[in-house]
mmCIF file of C-alpha atoms in Angstrom:
data_model
loop_
_atom_site.group_PDB
_atom_site.id
_atom_site.type_symbol
_atom_site.label_atom_id
_atom_site.label_comp_id
_atom_site.label_asym_id
_atom_site.label_seq_id
_atom_site.Cartn_x
_atom_site.Cartn_y
_atom_site.Cartn_z
ATOM 1 C CA GLU A 1 0.000 0.000 0.000
ATOM 2 C CA LEU A 2 1.573 3.255 -1.172
ATOM 3 C CA GLU A 3 0.631 6.558 0.390
ATOM 4 C CA VAL A 4 0.952 9.968 -1.250
ATOM 5 C CA GLY A 5 3.571 10.971 1.333
ATOM 6 C CA GLN A 6 5.815 8.127 0.160
ATOM 7 C CA LEU A 7 5.844 9.295 -3.464
ATOM 8 C CA GLY A 8 8.749 11.296 -4.799
ATOM 9 C CA ILE A 9 7.922 14.787 -6.012
ATOM 10 C CA ILE A 10 8.299 13.819 -9.678
ATOM 11 C CA ASP A 11 6.107 10.725 -9.247
ATOM 12 C CA LEU A 12 3.414 12.808 -7.561
ATOM 13 C CA ILE A 13 3.437 15.476 -10.281
ATOM 14 C CA VAL A 14 3.337 12.886 -13.073
ATOM 15 C CA SER A 15 0.470 11.000 -11.387
ATOM 16 C CA ILE A 16 -1.598 14.180 -11.046
ATOM 17 C CA LEU A 17 -0.910 15.239 -14.636
ATOM 18 C CA ILE A 18 -1.823 11.809 -16.013
ATOM 19 C CA ALA A 19 -5.088 11.933 -14.089
ATOM 20 C CA GLU A 20 -5.787 15.415 -15.482
ATOM 21 C CA PHE A 21 -5.125 14.285 -19.071
ATOM 22 C CA ALA A 22 -7.411 11.284 -18.560
ATOM 23 C CA VAL A 23 -10.190 13.583 -17.304
ATOM 24 C CA ILE A 24 -9.722 15.875 -20.316
ATOM 25 C CA SER A 25 -10.076 12.857 -22.592
ATOM 26 C CA ILE A 26 -13.283 11.767 -20.853
ATOM 27 C CA GLU A 27 -14.795 15.258 -20.862
ATOM 28 C CA ASN A 28 -14.009 15.827 -24.551
ATOM 29 C CA ALA A 29 -15.314 12.590 -25.987
ATOM 30 C CA ASP A 30 -15.797 14.235 -29.375
ATOM 31 C CA LYS A 31 -12.019 14.753 -29.791
ATOM 32 C CA SER A 32 -9.475 12.124 -30.764
ATOM 33 C CA ILE A 33 -8.088 9.987 -27.960
ATOM 34 C CA PHE A 34 -4.583 10.859 -29.155
ATOM 35 C CA VAL A 35 -5.068 14.352 -27.707
ATOM 36 C CA SER A 36 -4.689 12.728 -24.279
ATOM 37 C CA VAL A 37 -2.636 9.631 -25.080
ATOM 38 C CA ILE A 38 0.345 11.492 -26.545
ATOM 39 C CA PRO A 39 0.873 13.766 -23.489
ATOM 40 C CA ILE A 40 0.393 10.779 -21.140
ATOM 41 C CA LEU A 41 3.003 8.746 -23.040
ATOM 42 C CA THR A 42 5.344 11.750 -23.049
ATOM 43 C CA LEU A 43 4.993 12.045 -19.262
ATOM 44 C CA LEU A 44 5.652 8.330 -18.809
ATOM 45 C CA VAL A 45 8.795 8.504 -20.966
ATOM 46 C CA LEU A 46 9.937 11.561 -18.994
ATOM 47 C CA GLN A 47 9.319 9.802 -15.677
ATOM 48 C CA VAL A 48 11.179 6.647 -16.724
ATOM 49 C CA SER A 49 14.064 8.771 -18.057
ATOM 50 C CA LEU A 50 14.296 10.716 -14.802
ATOM 51 C CA ALA A 51 14.170 7.481 -12.785
ATOM 52 C CA PHE A 52 17.033 6.072 -14.863
ATOM 53 C CA LEU A 53 19.001 9.311 -14.535
ATOM 54 C CA THR A 54 18.585 9.405 -10.744
ATOM 55 C CA LEU A 55 19.754 5.791 -10.597
ATOM 56 C CA LYS A 56 22.934 6.524 -12.550
ATOM 57 C CA LYS A 57 23.706 10.054 -11.281
ATOM 58 C CA PRO A 58 23.625 10.353 -7.467
ATOM 59 C CA LYS A 59 24.058 14.158 -7.557
ATOM 60 C CA PHE A 60 20.922 14.437 -9.700
ATOM 61 C CA ARG A 61 19.062 12.178 -7.252
ATOM 62 C CA ILE A 62 20.143 14.412 -4.361
ATOM 63 C CA PHE A 63 18.987 17.460 -6.330
ATOM 64 C CA LEU A 64 15.523 15.957 -6.868
ATOM 65 C CA ASP A 65 15.007 14.018 -3.627
ATOM 66 C CA GLY A 66 17.405 15.554 -1.107
ATOM 67 C CA ASN A 67 19.449 13.745 1.545
ATOM 68 C CA PRO A 68 18.373 12.013 4.734
ATOM 69 C CA SER A 69 19.135 14.154 7.805
ATOM 70 C CA ILE A 70 20.424 12.979 11.156
ATOM 71 C CA ILE A 71 18.078 14.560 13.712
ATOM 72 C CA ILE A 72 19.363 12.718 16.796
ATOM 73 C CA GLN A 73 22.985 11.600 16.931
ATOM 74 C CA GLU A 74 24.378 9.702 19.905
ATOM 75 C CA GLY A 75 21.365 10.760 21.960
ATOM 76 C CA LYS A 76 21.712 14.485 21.201
ATOM 77 C CA ILE A 77 19.236 16.493 19.144
ATOM 78 C CA ASN A 78 20.749 18.274 16.150
ATOM 79 C CA TYR A 79 18.811 21.567 16.323
ATOM 80 C CA LYS A 80 20.638 23.093 13.351
ATOM 81 C CA GLU A 81 19.540 20.230 11.122
ATOM 82 C CA MET A 82 15.989 20.459 12.459
ATOM 83 C CA LEU A 83 15.879 24.164 11.541
ATOM 84 C CA LYS A 84 17.352 23.448 8.120
ATOM 85 C CA GLN A 85 14.660 20.818 7.482
ATOM 86 C CA LYS A 86 11.886 22.958 9.008
ATOM 87 C CA TYR A 87 11.225 20.091 11.403
ATOM 88 C CA ASN A 88 10.143 21.062 14.895
ATOM 89 C CA LEU A 89 10.325 19.328 18.262
ATOM 90 C CA ASP A 90 6.602 18.572 18.182
ATOM 91 C CA ASP A 91 7.019 16.695 14.865
ATOM 92 C CA LEU A 92 9.880 14.724 16.386
ATOM 93 C CA THR A 93 8.034 13.742 19.564
ATOM 94 C CA VAL A 94 4.884 12.793 17.625
ATOM 95 C CA GLN A 95 6.809 10.499 15.302
ATOM 96 C CA LEU A 96 8.705 8.965 18.214
ATOM 97 C CA ARG A 97 5.450 8.247 20.070
ATOM 98 C CA GLU A 98 3.963 6.714 16.895
ATOM 99 C CA LYS A 99 6.908 4.316 16.872
ATOM 100 C CA GLY A 100 6.387 3.431 20.546
ATOM 101 C CA TYR A 101 9.089 5.528 22.235
ATOM 102 C CA ARG A 102 8.157 7.614 25.247
ATOM 103 C CA THR A 103 11.126 9.937 25.488
ATOM 104 C CA ILE A 104 13.948 11.271 23.369
ATOM 105 C CA GLU A 105 16.418 9.879 25.922
ATOM 106 C CA ASP A 106 15.646 6.344 24.658
ATOM 107 C CA ILE A 107 16.926 7.193 21.179
ATOM 108 C CA GLU A 108 20.543 6.922 20.087
ATOM 109 C CA TYR A 109 19.948 7.896 16.435
ATOM 110 C CA ALA A 110 16.985 9.268 14.495
ATOM 111 C CA ILE A 111 17.166 9.986 10.784
ATOM 112 C CA LEU A 112 14.624 12.045 8.860
ATOM 113 C CA GLU A 113 14.332 10.259 5.528
ATOM 114 C CA ASN A 114 13.699 11.912 2.155
ATOM 115 C CA ASN A 115 10.044 10.878 2.198
ATOM 116 C CA GLY A 116 9.402 12.518 5.597
ATOM 117 C CA THR A 117 9.419 9.376 7.725
ATOM 118 C CA LEU A 118 11.632 9.096 10.770
ATOM 119 C CA SER A 119 13.941 6.090 11.113
ATOM 120 C CA VAL A 120 14.626 5.479 14.794
ATOM 121 C CA PHE A 121 17.489 3.546 16.377
ATOM 122 C CA PRO A 122 17.071 3.203 20.151
ATOM 123 C CA TYR A 123 19.926 2.618 22.558
ATOM 124 C CA PRO A 124 20.674 -1.058 23.109
ATOM 125 C CA LYS A 125 19.197 -2.572 26.280
ATOM 126 C CA ASP A 126 22.540 -2.260 28.102
ATOM 127 C CA LYS A 127 22.712 1.464 27.132
ATOM 128 C CA LYS A 128 26.176 0.998 25.643
ATOM 129 C CA LYS A 129 26.847 3.229 22.689
ATOM 130 C CA SER A 130 26.691 1.542 19.357
ATOM 131 C CA SER A 131 27.778 2.978 16.076
ATOM 132 C CA LEU A 132 25.416 3.855 13.275
ATOM 133 C CA PRO A 133 26.847 2.698 9.940
ATOM 134 C CA LEU A 134 27.501 5.786 7.852
ATOM 135 C CA PRO A 135 27.705 5.455 4.046
ATOM 136 C CA VAL A 136 31.108 6.594 2.809
ATOM 137 C CA ILE A 137 30.800 5.388 -0.801
ATOM 138 C CA LEU A 138 27.600 4.662 -2.739
ATOM 139 C CA ASP A 139 27.852 3.412 -6.327
ATOM 140 C CA SER A 140 31.504 4.516 -6.569
ATOM 141 C CA ASN A 141 30.658 8.037 -5.350
ATOM 142 C CA ILE A 142 32.148 9.454 -2.158
ATOM 143 C CA GLN A 143 29.514 10.834 0.209
ATOM 144 C CA GLU A 144 30.868 14.242 1.185
ATOM 145 C CA ASP A 145 28.201 14.823 3.856
ATOM 146 C CA THR A 146 29.383 11.701 5.670
ATOM 147 C CA LEU A 147 33.012 12.809 5.449
ATOM 148 C CA LYS A 148 32.064 16.185 6.915
ATOM 149 C CA CYS A 149 30.245 14.419 9.769
ATOM 150 C CA LEU A 150 33.309 12.237 10.421
ATOM 151 C CA GLY A 151 35.753 15.146 10.110
ATOM 152 C CA LYS A 152 37.577 13.387 7.255
ATOM 153 C CA ASP A 153 38.395 14.251 3.645
ATOM 154 C CA LYS A 154 38.537 12.473 0.272
ATOM 155 C CA LYS A 155 42.271 11.802 0.678
ATOM 156 C CA TRP A 156 41.429 9.710 3.765
ATOM 157 C CA VAL A 157 39.034 7.589 1.684
ATOM 158 C CA TYR A 158 41.512 7.176 -1.171
ATOM 159 C CA ASP A 159 44.268 6.189 1.283
ATOM 160 C CA ILE A 160 42.044 3.472 2.780
ATOM 161 C CA LEU A 161 41.097 2.179 -0.667
ATOM 162 C CA LYS A 162 44.775 2.144 -1.688
ATOM 163 C CA ASN A 163 45.735 0.205 1.473
ATOM 164 C CA LYS A 164 43.015 -2.361 0.747
ATOM 165 C CA GLY A 165 43.989 -2.560 -2.940
ATOM 166 C CA VAL A 166 40.555 -1.464 -4.147
ATOM 167 C CA LYS A 167 39.722 1.056 -6.891
ATOM 168 C CA ILE A 168 36.834 3.419 -6.214
ATOM 169 C CA GLU A 169 35.173 2.330 -9.491
ATOM 170 C CA ASP A 170 34.886 -1.198 -8.049
ATOM 171 C CA VAL A 171 33.116 -0.107 -4.835
ATOM 172 C CA PHE A 172 29.359 -0.599 -4.714
ATOM 173 C CA TYR A 173 28.979 0.361 -1.050
ATOM 174 C CA ALA A 174 31.394 1.276 1.716
ATOM 175 C CA PHE A 175 30.350 2.271 5.211
ATOM 176 C CA TYR A 176 32.026 3.475 8.380
ATOM 177 C CA LYS A 177 31.214 1.758 11.666
ATOM 178 C CA ASN A 178 33.141 1.399 14.919
ATOM 179 C CA SER A 179 36.208 3.187 13.460
ATOM 180 C CA ASN A 180 36.387 0.766 10.505
ATOM 181 C CA ILE A 181 35.464 0.972 6.839
ATOM 182 C CA PHE A 182 33.600 -2.007 5.397
ATOM 183 C CA ILE A 183 33.588 -2.362 1.613
ATOM 184 C CA ILE A 184 31.223 -4.249 -0.680
ATOM 185 C CA LYS A 185 32.572 -4.498 -4.222
ATOM 186 C CA ASN A 186 30.479 -4.620 -7.377
ATOM 187 C CA GLU A 187 31.802 -8.119 -8.161
ATOM 188 C CA GLU A 188 30.490 -9.431 -4.816
ATOM 189 C CA LEU A 189 26.931 -8.673 -5.934
ATOM 190 C CA LEU A 190 27.072 -10.934 -8.982
#
């Protein structure tokens, strides 16, 4: 079951426009059906093209969809990020309660996803700090936001890849957790 809030902005716009063109076709029964079919097909081709482009070009995907935002990190609220996202404390507490958490103190990490949902990672039962895996490389592209969060630079990533004998083009996914970088290569997915 897909809700409107889970649709990307492009998907929502295309869905509304297709519905409008279908209504125009129904209301103007005396006109050729191609008056509506051609714009609908054009929209579908545009949507598929944009979906393919966002799959291949991460910067374009970020431009269209944005990035997830860490709202709570290691039990501390990131107020600057909340302001940037226009996300207030009431929104945060409501979404935490909906997920069954009574207080913010129970949460180690909370991430506001692109679609507006909140992913919540509570502290472990023993209250020991864990480490949230942070994506360093996605589809051979270095995630600069993650590097900024870690206080590292691209040279650091390239040095690690060089030490492990891996080329960046061969990396499907690399993440940072517990002071280590874990790498999944493209060839491991086949």
